[in-house]
Short mmCIF file of C-alpha atoms in Angstrom, two decimals:
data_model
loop_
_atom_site.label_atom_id
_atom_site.label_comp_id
_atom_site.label_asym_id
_atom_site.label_seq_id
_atom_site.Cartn_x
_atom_site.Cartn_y
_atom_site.Cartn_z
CA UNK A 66 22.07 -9.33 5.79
CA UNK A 67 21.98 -5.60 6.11
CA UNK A 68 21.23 -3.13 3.13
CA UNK A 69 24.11 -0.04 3.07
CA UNK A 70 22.50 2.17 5.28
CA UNK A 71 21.82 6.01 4.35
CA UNK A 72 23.22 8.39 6.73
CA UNK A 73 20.86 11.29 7.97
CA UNK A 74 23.18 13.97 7.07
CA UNK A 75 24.12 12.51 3.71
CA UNK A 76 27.95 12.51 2.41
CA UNK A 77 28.87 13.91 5.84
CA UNK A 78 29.41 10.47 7.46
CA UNK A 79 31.73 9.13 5.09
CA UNK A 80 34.35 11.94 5.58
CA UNK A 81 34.56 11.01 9.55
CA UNK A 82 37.63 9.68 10.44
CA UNK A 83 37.72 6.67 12.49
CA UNK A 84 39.20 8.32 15.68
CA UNK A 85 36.89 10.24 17.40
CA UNK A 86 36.96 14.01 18.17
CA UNK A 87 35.57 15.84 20.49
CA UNK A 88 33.20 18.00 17.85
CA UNK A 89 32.37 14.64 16.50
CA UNK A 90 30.85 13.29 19.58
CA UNK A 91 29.37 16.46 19.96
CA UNK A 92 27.46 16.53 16.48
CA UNK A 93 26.47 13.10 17.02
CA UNK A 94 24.99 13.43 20.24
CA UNK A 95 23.33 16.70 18.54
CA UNK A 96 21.75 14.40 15.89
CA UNK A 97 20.55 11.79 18.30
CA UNK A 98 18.94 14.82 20.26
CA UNK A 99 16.89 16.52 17.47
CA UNK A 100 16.39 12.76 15.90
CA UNK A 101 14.41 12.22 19.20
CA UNK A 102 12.43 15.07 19.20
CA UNK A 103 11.72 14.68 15.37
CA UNK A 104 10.21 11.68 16.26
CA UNK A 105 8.75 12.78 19.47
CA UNK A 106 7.23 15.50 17.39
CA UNK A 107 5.94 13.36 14.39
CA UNK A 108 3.89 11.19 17.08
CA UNK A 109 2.35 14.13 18.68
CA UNK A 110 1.22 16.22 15.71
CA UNK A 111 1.80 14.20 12.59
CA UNK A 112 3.61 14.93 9.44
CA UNK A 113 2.02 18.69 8.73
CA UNK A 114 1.94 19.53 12.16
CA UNK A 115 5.86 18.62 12.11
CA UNK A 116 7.72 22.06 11.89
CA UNK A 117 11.58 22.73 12.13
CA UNK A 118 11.01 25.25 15.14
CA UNK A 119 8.57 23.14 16.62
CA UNK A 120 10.91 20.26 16.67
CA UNK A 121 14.00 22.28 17.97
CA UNK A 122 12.13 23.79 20.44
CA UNK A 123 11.38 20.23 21.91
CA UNK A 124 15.07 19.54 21.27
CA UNK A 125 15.77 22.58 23.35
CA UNK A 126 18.36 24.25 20.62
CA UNK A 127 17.68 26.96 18.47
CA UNK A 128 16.59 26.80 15.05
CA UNK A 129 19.74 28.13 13.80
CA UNK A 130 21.71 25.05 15.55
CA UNK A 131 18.87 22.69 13.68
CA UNK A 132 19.68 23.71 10.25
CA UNK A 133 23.70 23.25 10.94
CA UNK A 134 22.84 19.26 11.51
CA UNK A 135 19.32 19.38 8.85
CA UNK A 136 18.67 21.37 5.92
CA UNK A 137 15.30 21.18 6.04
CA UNK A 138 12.08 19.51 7.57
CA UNK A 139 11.60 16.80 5.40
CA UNK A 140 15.43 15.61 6.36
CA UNK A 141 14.83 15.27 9.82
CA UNK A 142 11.29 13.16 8.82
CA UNK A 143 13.60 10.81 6.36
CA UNK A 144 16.12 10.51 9.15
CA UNK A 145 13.55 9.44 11.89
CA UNK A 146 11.42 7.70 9.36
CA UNK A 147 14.82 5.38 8.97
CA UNK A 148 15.83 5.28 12.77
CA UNK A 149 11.84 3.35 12.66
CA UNK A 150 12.77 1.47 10.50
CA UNK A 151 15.55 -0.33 11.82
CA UNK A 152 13.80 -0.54 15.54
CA UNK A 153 11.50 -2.67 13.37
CA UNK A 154 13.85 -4.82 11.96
CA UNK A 155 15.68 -5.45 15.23
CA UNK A 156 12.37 -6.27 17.06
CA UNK A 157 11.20 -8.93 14.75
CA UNK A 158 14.56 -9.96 13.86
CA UNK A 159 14.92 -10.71 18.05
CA UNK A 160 11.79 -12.42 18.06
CA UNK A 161 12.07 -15.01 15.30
CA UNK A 162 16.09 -15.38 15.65
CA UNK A 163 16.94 -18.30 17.64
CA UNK A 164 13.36 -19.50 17.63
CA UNK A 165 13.35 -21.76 14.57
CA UNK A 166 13.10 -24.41 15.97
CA UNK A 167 9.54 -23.50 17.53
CA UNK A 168 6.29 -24.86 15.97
CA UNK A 169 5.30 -22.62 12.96
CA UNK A 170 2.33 -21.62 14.06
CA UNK A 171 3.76 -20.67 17.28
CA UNK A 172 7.08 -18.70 15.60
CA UNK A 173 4.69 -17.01 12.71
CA UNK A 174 2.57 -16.11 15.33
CA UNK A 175 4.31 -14.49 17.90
CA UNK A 176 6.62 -12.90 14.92
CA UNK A 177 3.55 -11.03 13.26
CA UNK A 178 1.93 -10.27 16.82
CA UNK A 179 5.90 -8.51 17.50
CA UNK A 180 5.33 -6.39 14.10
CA UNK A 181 2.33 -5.62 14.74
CA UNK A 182 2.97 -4.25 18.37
CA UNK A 183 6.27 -2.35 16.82
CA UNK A 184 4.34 -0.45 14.27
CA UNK A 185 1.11 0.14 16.83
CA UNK A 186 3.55 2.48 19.24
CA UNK A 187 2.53 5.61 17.36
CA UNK A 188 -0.21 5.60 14.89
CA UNK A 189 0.91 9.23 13.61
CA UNK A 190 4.52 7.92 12.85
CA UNK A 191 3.16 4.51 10.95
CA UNK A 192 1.31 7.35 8.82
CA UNK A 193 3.32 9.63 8.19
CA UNK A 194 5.81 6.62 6.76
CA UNK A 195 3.44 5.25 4.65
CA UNK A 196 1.57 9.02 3.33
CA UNK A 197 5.23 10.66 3.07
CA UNK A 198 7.99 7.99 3.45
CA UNK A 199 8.45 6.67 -0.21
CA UNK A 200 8.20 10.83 -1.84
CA UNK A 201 10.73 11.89 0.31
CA UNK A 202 13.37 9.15 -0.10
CA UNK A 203 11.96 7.48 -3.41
CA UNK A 204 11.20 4.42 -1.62
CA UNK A 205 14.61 3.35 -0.52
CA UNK A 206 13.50 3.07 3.36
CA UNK A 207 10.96 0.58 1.88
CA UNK A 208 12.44 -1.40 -0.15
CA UNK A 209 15.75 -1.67 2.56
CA UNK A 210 12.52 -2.98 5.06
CA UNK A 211 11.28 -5.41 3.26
CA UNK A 212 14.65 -6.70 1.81
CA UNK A 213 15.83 -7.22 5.25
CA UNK A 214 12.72 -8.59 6.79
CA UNK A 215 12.77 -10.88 3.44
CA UNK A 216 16.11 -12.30 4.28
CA UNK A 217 14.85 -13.40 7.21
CA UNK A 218 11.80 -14.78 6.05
CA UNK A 219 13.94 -16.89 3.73
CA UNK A 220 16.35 -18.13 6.13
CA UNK A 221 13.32 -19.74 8.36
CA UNK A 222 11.75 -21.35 5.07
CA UNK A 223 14.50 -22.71 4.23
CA UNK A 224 15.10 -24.48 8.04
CA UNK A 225 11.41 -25.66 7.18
CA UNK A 226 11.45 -26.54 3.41
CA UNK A 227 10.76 -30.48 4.34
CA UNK A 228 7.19 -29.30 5.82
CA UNK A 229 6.54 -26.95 2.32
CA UNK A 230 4.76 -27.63 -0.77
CA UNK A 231 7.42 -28.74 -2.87
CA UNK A 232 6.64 -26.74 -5.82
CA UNK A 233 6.72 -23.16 -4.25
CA UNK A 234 9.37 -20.99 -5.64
CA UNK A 235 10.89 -19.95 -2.75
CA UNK A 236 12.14 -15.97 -3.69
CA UNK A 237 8.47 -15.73 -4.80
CA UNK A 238 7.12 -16.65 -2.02
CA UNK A 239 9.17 -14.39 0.43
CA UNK A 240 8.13 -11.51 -2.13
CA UNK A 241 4.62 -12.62 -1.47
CA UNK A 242 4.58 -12.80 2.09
CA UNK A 243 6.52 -9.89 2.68
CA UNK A 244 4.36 -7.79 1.44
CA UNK A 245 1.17 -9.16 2.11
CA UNK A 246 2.05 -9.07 5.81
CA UNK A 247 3.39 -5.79 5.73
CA UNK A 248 0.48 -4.22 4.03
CA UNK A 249 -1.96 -6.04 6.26
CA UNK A 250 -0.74 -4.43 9.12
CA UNK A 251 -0.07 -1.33 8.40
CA UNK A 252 -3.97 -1.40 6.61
CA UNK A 253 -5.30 -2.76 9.83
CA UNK A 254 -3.54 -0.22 12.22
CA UNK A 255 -4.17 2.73 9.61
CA UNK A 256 -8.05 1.81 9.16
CA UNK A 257 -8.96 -0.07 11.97
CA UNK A 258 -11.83 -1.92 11.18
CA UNK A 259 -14.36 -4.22 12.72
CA UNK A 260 -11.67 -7.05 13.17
CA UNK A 261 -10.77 -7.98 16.82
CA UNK A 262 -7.03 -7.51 17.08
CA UNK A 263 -6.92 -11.28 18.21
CA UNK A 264 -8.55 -12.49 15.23
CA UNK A 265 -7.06 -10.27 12.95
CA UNK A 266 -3.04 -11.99 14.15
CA UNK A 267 -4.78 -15.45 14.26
CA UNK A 268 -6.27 -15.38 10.36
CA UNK A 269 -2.57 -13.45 9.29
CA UNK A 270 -1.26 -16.26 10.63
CA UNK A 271 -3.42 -18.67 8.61
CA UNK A 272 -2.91 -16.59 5.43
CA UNK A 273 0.87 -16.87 5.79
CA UNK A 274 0.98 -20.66 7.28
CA UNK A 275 -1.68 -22.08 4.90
CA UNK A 276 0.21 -20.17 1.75
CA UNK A 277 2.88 -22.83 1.62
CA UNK A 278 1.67 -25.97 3.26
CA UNK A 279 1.52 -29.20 1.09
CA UNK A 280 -1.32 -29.96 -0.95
CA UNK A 281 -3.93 -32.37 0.85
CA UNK B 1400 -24.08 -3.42 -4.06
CA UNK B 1401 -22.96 -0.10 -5.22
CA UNK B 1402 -21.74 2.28 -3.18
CA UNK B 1403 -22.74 6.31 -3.53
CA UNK B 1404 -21.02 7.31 -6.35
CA UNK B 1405 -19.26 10.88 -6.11
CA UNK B 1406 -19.98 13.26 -8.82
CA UNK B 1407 -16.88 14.50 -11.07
CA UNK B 1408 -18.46 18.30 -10.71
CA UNK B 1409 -19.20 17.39 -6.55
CA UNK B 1410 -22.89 19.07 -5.95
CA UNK B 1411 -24.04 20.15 -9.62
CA UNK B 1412 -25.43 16.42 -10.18
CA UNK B 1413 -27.79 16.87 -7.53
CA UNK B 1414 -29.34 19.75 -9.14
CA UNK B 1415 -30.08 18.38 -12.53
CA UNK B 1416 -33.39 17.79 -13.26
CA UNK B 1417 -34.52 14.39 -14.29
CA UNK B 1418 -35.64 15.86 -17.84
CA UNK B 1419 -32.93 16.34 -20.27
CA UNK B 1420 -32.47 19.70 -21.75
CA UNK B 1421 -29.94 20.09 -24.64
CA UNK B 1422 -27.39 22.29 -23.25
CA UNK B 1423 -27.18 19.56 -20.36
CA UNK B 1424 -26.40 16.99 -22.90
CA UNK B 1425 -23.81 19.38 -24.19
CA UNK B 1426 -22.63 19.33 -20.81
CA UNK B 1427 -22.27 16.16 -20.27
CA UNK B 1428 -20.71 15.28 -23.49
CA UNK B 1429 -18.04 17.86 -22.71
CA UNK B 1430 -17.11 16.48 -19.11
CA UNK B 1431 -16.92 12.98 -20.71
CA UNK B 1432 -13.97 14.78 -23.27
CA UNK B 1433 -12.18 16.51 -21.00
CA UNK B 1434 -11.83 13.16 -19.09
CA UNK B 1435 -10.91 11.25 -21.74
CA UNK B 1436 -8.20 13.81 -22.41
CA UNK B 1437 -7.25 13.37 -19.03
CA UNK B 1438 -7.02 9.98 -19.19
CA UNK B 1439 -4.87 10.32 -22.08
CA UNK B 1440 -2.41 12.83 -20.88
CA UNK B 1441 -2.40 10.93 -17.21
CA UNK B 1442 -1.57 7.59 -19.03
CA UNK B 1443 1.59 9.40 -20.90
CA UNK B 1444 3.15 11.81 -18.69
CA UNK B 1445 2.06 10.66 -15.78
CA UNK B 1446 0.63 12.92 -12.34
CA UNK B 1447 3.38 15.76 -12.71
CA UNK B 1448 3.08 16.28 -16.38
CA UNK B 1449 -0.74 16.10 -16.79
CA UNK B 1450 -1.16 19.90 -16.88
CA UNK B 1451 -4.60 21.28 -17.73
CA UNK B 1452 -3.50 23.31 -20.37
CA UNK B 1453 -2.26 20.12 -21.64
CA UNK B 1454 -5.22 18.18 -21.37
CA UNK B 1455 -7.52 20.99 -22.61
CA UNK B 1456 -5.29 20.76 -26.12
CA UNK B 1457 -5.58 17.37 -25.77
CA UNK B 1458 -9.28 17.52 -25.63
CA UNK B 1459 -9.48 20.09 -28.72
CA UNK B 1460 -10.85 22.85 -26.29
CA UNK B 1461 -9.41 25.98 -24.70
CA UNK B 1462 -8.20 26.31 -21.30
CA UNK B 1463 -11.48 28.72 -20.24
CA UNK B 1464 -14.11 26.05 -21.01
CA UNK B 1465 -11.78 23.28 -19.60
CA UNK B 1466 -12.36 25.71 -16.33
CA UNK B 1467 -16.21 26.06 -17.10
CA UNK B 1468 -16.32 22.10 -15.57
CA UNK B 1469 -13.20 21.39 -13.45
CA UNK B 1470 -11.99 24.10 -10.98
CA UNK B 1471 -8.10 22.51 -11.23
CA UNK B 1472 -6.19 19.59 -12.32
CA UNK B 1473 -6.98 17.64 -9.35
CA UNK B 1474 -10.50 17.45 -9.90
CA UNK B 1475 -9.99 16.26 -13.59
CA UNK B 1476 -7.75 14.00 -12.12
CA UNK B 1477 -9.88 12.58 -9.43
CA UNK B 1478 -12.86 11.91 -11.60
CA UNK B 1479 -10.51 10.44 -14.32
CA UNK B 1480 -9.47 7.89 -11.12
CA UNK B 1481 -12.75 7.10 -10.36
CA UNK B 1482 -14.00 6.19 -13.83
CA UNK B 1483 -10.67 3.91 -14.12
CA UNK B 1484 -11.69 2.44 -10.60
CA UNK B 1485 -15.66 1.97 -12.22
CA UNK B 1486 -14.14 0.51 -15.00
CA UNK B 1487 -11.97 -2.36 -13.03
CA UNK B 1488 -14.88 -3.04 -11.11
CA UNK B 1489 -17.06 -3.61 -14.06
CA UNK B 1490 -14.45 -6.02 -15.70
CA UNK B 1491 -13.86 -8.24 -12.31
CA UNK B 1492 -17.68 -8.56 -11.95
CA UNK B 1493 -17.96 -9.28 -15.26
CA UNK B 1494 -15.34 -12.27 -15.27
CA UNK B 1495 -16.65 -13.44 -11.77
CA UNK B 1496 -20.68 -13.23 -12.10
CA UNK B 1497 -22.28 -16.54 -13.47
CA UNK B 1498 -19.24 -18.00 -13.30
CA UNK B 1499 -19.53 -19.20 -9.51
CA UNK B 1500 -20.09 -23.01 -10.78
CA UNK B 1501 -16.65 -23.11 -12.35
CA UNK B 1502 -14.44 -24.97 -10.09
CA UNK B 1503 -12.12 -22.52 -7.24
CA UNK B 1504 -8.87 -22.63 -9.31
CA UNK B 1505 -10.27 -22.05 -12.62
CA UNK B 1506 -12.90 -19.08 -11.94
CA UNK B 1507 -10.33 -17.20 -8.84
CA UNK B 1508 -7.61 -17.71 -11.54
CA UNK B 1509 -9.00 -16.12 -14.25
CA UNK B 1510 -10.71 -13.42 -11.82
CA UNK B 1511 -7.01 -11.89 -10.88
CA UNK B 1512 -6.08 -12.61 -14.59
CA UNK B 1513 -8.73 -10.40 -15.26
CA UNK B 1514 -7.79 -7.49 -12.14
CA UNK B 1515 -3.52 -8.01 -13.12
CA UNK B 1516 -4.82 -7.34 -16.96
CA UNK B 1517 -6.85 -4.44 -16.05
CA UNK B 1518 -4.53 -2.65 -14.13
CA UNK B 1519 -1.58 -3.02 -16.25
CA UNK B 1520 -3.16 -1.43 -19.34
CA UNK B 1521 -1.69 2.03 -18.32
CA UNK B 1522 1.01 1.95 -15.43
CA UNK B 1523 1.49 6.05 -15.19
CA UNK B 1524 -2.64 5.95 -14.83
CA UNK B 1525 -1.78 3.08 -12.09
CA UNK B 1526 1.39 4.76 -10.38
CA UNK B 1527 -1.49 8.05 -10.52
CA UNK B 1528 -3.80 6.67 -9.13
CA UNK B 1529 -1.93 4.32 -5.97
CA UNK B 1530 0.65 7.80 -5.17
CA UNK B 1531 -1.89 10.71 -5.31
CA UNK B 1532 -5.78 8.64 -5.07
CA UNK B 1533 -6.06 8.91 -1.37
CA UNK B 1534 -4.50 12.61 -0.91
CA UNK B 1535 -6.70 14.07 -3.49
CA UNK B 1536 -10.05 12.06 -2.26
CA UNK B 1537 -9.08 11.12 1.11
CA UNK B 1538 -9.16 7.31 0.01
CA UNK B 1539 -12.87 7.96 -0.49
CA UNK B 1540 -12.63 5.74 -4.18
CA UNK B 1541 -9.95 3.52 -3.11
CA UNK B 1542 -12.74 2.32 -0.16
CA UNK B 1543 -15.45 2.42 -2.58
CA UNK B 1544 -13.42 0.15 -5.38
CA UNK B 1545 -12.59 -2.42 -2.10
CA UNK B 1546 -15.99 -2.32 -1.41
CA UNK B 1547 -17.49 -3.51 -4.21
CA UNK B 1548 -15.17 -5.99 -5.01
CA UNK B 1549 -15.33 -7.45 -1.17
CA UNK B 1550 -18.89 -7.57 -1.28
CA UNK B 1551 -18.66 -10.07 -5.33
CA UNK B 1552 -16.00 -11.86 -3.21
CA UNK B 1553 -18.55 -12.05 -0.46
CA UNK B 1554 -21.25 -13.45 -2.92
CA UNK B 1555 -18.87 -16.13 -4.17
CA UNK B 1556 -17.84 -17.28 -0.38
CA UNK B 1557 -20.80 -17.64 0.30
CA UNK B 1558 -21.52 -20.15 -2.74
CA UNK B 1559 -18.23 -21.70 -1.87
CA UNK B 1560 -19.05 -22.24 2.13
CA UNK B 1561 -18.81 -26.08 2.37
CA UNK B 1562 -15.55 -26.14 0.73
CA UNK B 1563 -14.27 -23.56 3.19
CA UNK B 1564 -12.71 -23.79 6.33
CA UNK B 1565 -15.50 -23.88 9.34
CA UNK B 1566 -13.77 -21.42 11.83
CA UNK B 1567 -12.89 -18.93 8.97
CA UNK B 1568 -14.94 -15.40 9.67
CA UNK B 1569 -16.15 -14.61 6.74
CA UNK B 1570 -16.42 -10.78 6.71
CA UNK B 1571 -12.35 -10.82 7.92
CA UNK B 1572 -11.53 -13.36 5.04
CA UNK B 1573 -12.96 -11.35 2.44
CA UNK B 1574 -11.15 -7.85 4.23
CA UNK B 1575 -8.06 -9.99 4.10
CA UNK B 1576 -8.09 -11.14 0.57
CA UNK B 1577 -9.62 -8.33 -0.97
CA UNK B 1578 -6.57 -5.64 0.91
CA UNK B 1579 -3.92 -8.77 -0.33
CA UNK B 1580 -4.87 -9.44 -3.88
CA UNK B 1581 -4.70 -5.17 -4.47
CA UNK B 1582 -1.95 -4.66 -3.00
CA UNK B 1583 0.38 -7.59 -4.62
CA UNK B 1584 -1.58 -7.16 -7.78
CA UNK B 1585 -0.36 -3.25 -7.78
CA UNK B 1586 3.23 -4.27 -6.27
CA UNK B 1587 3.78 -6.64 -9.32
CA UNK B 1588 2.94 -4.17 -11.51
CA UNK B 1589 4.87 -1.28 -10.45
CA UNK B 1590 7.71 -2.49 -8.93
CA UNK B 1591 8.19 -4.94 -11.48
CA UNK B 1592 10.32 -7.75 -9.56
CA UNK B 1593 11.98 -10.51 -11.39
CA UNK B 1594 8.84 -12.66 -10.88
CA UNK B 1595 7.41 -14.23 -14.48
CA UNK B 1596 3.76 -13.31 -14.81
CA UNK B 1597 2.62 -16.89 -14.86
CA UNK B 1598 4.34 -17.67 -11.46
CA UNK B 1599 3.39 -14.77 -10.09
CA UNK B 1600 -0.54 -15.66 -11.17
CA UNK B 1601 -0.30 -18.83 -10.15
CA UNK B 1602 1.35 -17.83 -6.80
CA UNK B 1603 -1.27 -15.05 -5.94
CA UNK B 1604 -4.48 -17.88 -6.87
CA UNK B 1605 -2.48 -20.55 -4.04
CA UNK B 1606 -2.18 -17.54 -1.54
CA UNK B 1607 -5.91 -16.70 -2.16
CA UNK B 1608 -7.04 -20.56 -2.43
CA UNK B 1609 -5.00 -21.79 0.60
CA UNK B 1610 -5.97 -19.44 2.97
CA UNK B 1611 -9.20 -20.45 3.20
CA UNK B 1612 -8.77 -24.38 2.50
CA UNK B 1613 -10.06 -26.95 5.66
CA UNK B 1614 -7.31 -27.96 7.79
CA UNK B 1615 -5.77 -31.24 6.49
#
């Protein structure tokens, strides 16, 4: 199910031995800490208004103690960009696992209304992962998203391949959908236009249901 | 229909006078080189590479009168963008205008032939245009391009409205498709998944089809 996942501090991780130290709960709780204030820092004043001393001043460390965990700005950015990532994946992984058996409409609903409400929290985050996100880790965040959010796309089509038009190509169609959805979103959050957020899930939903139903 | 075109010089276009003098011909004749350089150079080396000393060799001139119409590479680049963008539009209109009596399938088919066959004539000029378009504009010709299209997707709707589903708002249909027919088209093209071009066609003209098709 999962993609390897990259570690924020790069080679570092796989060098940690399985018992724990002291130091090493100590660095990790020191990564969690400016990790939170990266982010907290991102939402507040965006990707340019993201500084290293800005962020370890919110952190409460010095910058000197920043750049022993983070080389430089745009590794702190990749590392909370990530951390979004996966909250992502775990929210709308929670809402549609366990659910199958729910009417479509009412799973494909209530799934795109959970993404949407996960990548609403912070409008200056969602941007500065789409404007900066794919430069500063070549796209792998991306791609790592959608691969896991396809898997799980898959697995419900496949619990509801009897009620599909025969003929759709299934890996397609989770490349399809994946995307579409995704971009959606992200275009309606980012843009906003003149679309009534209730409207906007219900006529998603209709683009993604109506996509594979049978032929009349 | 059209939205304000920018000018590739910004204000001079405003001050030329309606009656054409020779050195403004000369003028002209030289912006429409250097951009054809730059189209050149964009379309093989890409954003980084496309230098403007590069582009004024390309365009037989030297680097000073390259200057004497574009300030830096990013306005060369920009109005190179925009006269790809023009261009698309032209050849979508072109395959969709008095073509509404064709039936759905046939004319929507060969309408994202014609966008997926536009688009993939030069993918550095593509990869240009989707990773630095918005920064250098502030998505001023991506909004204009979506535009235009949405309102000739409009026009055809509206032809199409008995065939359509009765509770479907139009204006959010044709935000919808317009934003989902891009972005996949541009996807396909870039990211190039192991999807055959046919399938993927034929995929994209269901998605765009079904979403609007009456309820069984």
């Amino acid at each position: 199910m999962s993609s390897p996942r990259r570690n924020a501090r790069g080679s570092t991780a796989a060098r940690v031995s399985p018992r724990r130290r002291p130091s090493q709960e100590r660095s990790r709780a020191m990564v969690e800490r400016i990790l939170d204030a990266g982010r907290q820092v991102l939402a507040e004043y965006g990707y340019e208004g993201a500084s290293t001393s800005r962020i370890a001043t919110t952190a409460g460390i010095s910058p000197g103690s920043l750049y022993q965990y983070f080389p430089h700005k745009d590794a702190i950015v990749s590392a909370v960009l990530e951390r979004y990532s996966d909250t992502l994946v775990s929210s709308v992984t929670t809402r549609m696992s366990g659910h199958f058996e729910q009417p479509a409409p009412v799973i494909v609903r209530a799934t795109l209304a959970a993404l949407l409400e996960g990548l609403d929290v912070e409008p200056p985050l969602l941007r500065a992962a789409v404007e900066h996100g794919p430069r500063l880790d070549d796209g792998r965040a991306l791609r790592a998203f959608e691969q896991r959010i396809g898997e799980l796309v898959r697995a419900y089509l496949t619990t509801q391949r009897g009620g599909l038009r025969p003929d759709a190509p299934l890996d397609t169609a989770v490349w399809m959908l994946v995307r579409t959805v995704e971009h959606l979103t992200v275009r309606y959050l980012l843009d906003r236009p003149l679309i009534p957020r209730e409207q906007f899930l219900e006529e998603l939903t209709r683009l993604a249901l109506n996509y594979l139903r049978p032929a009349p």
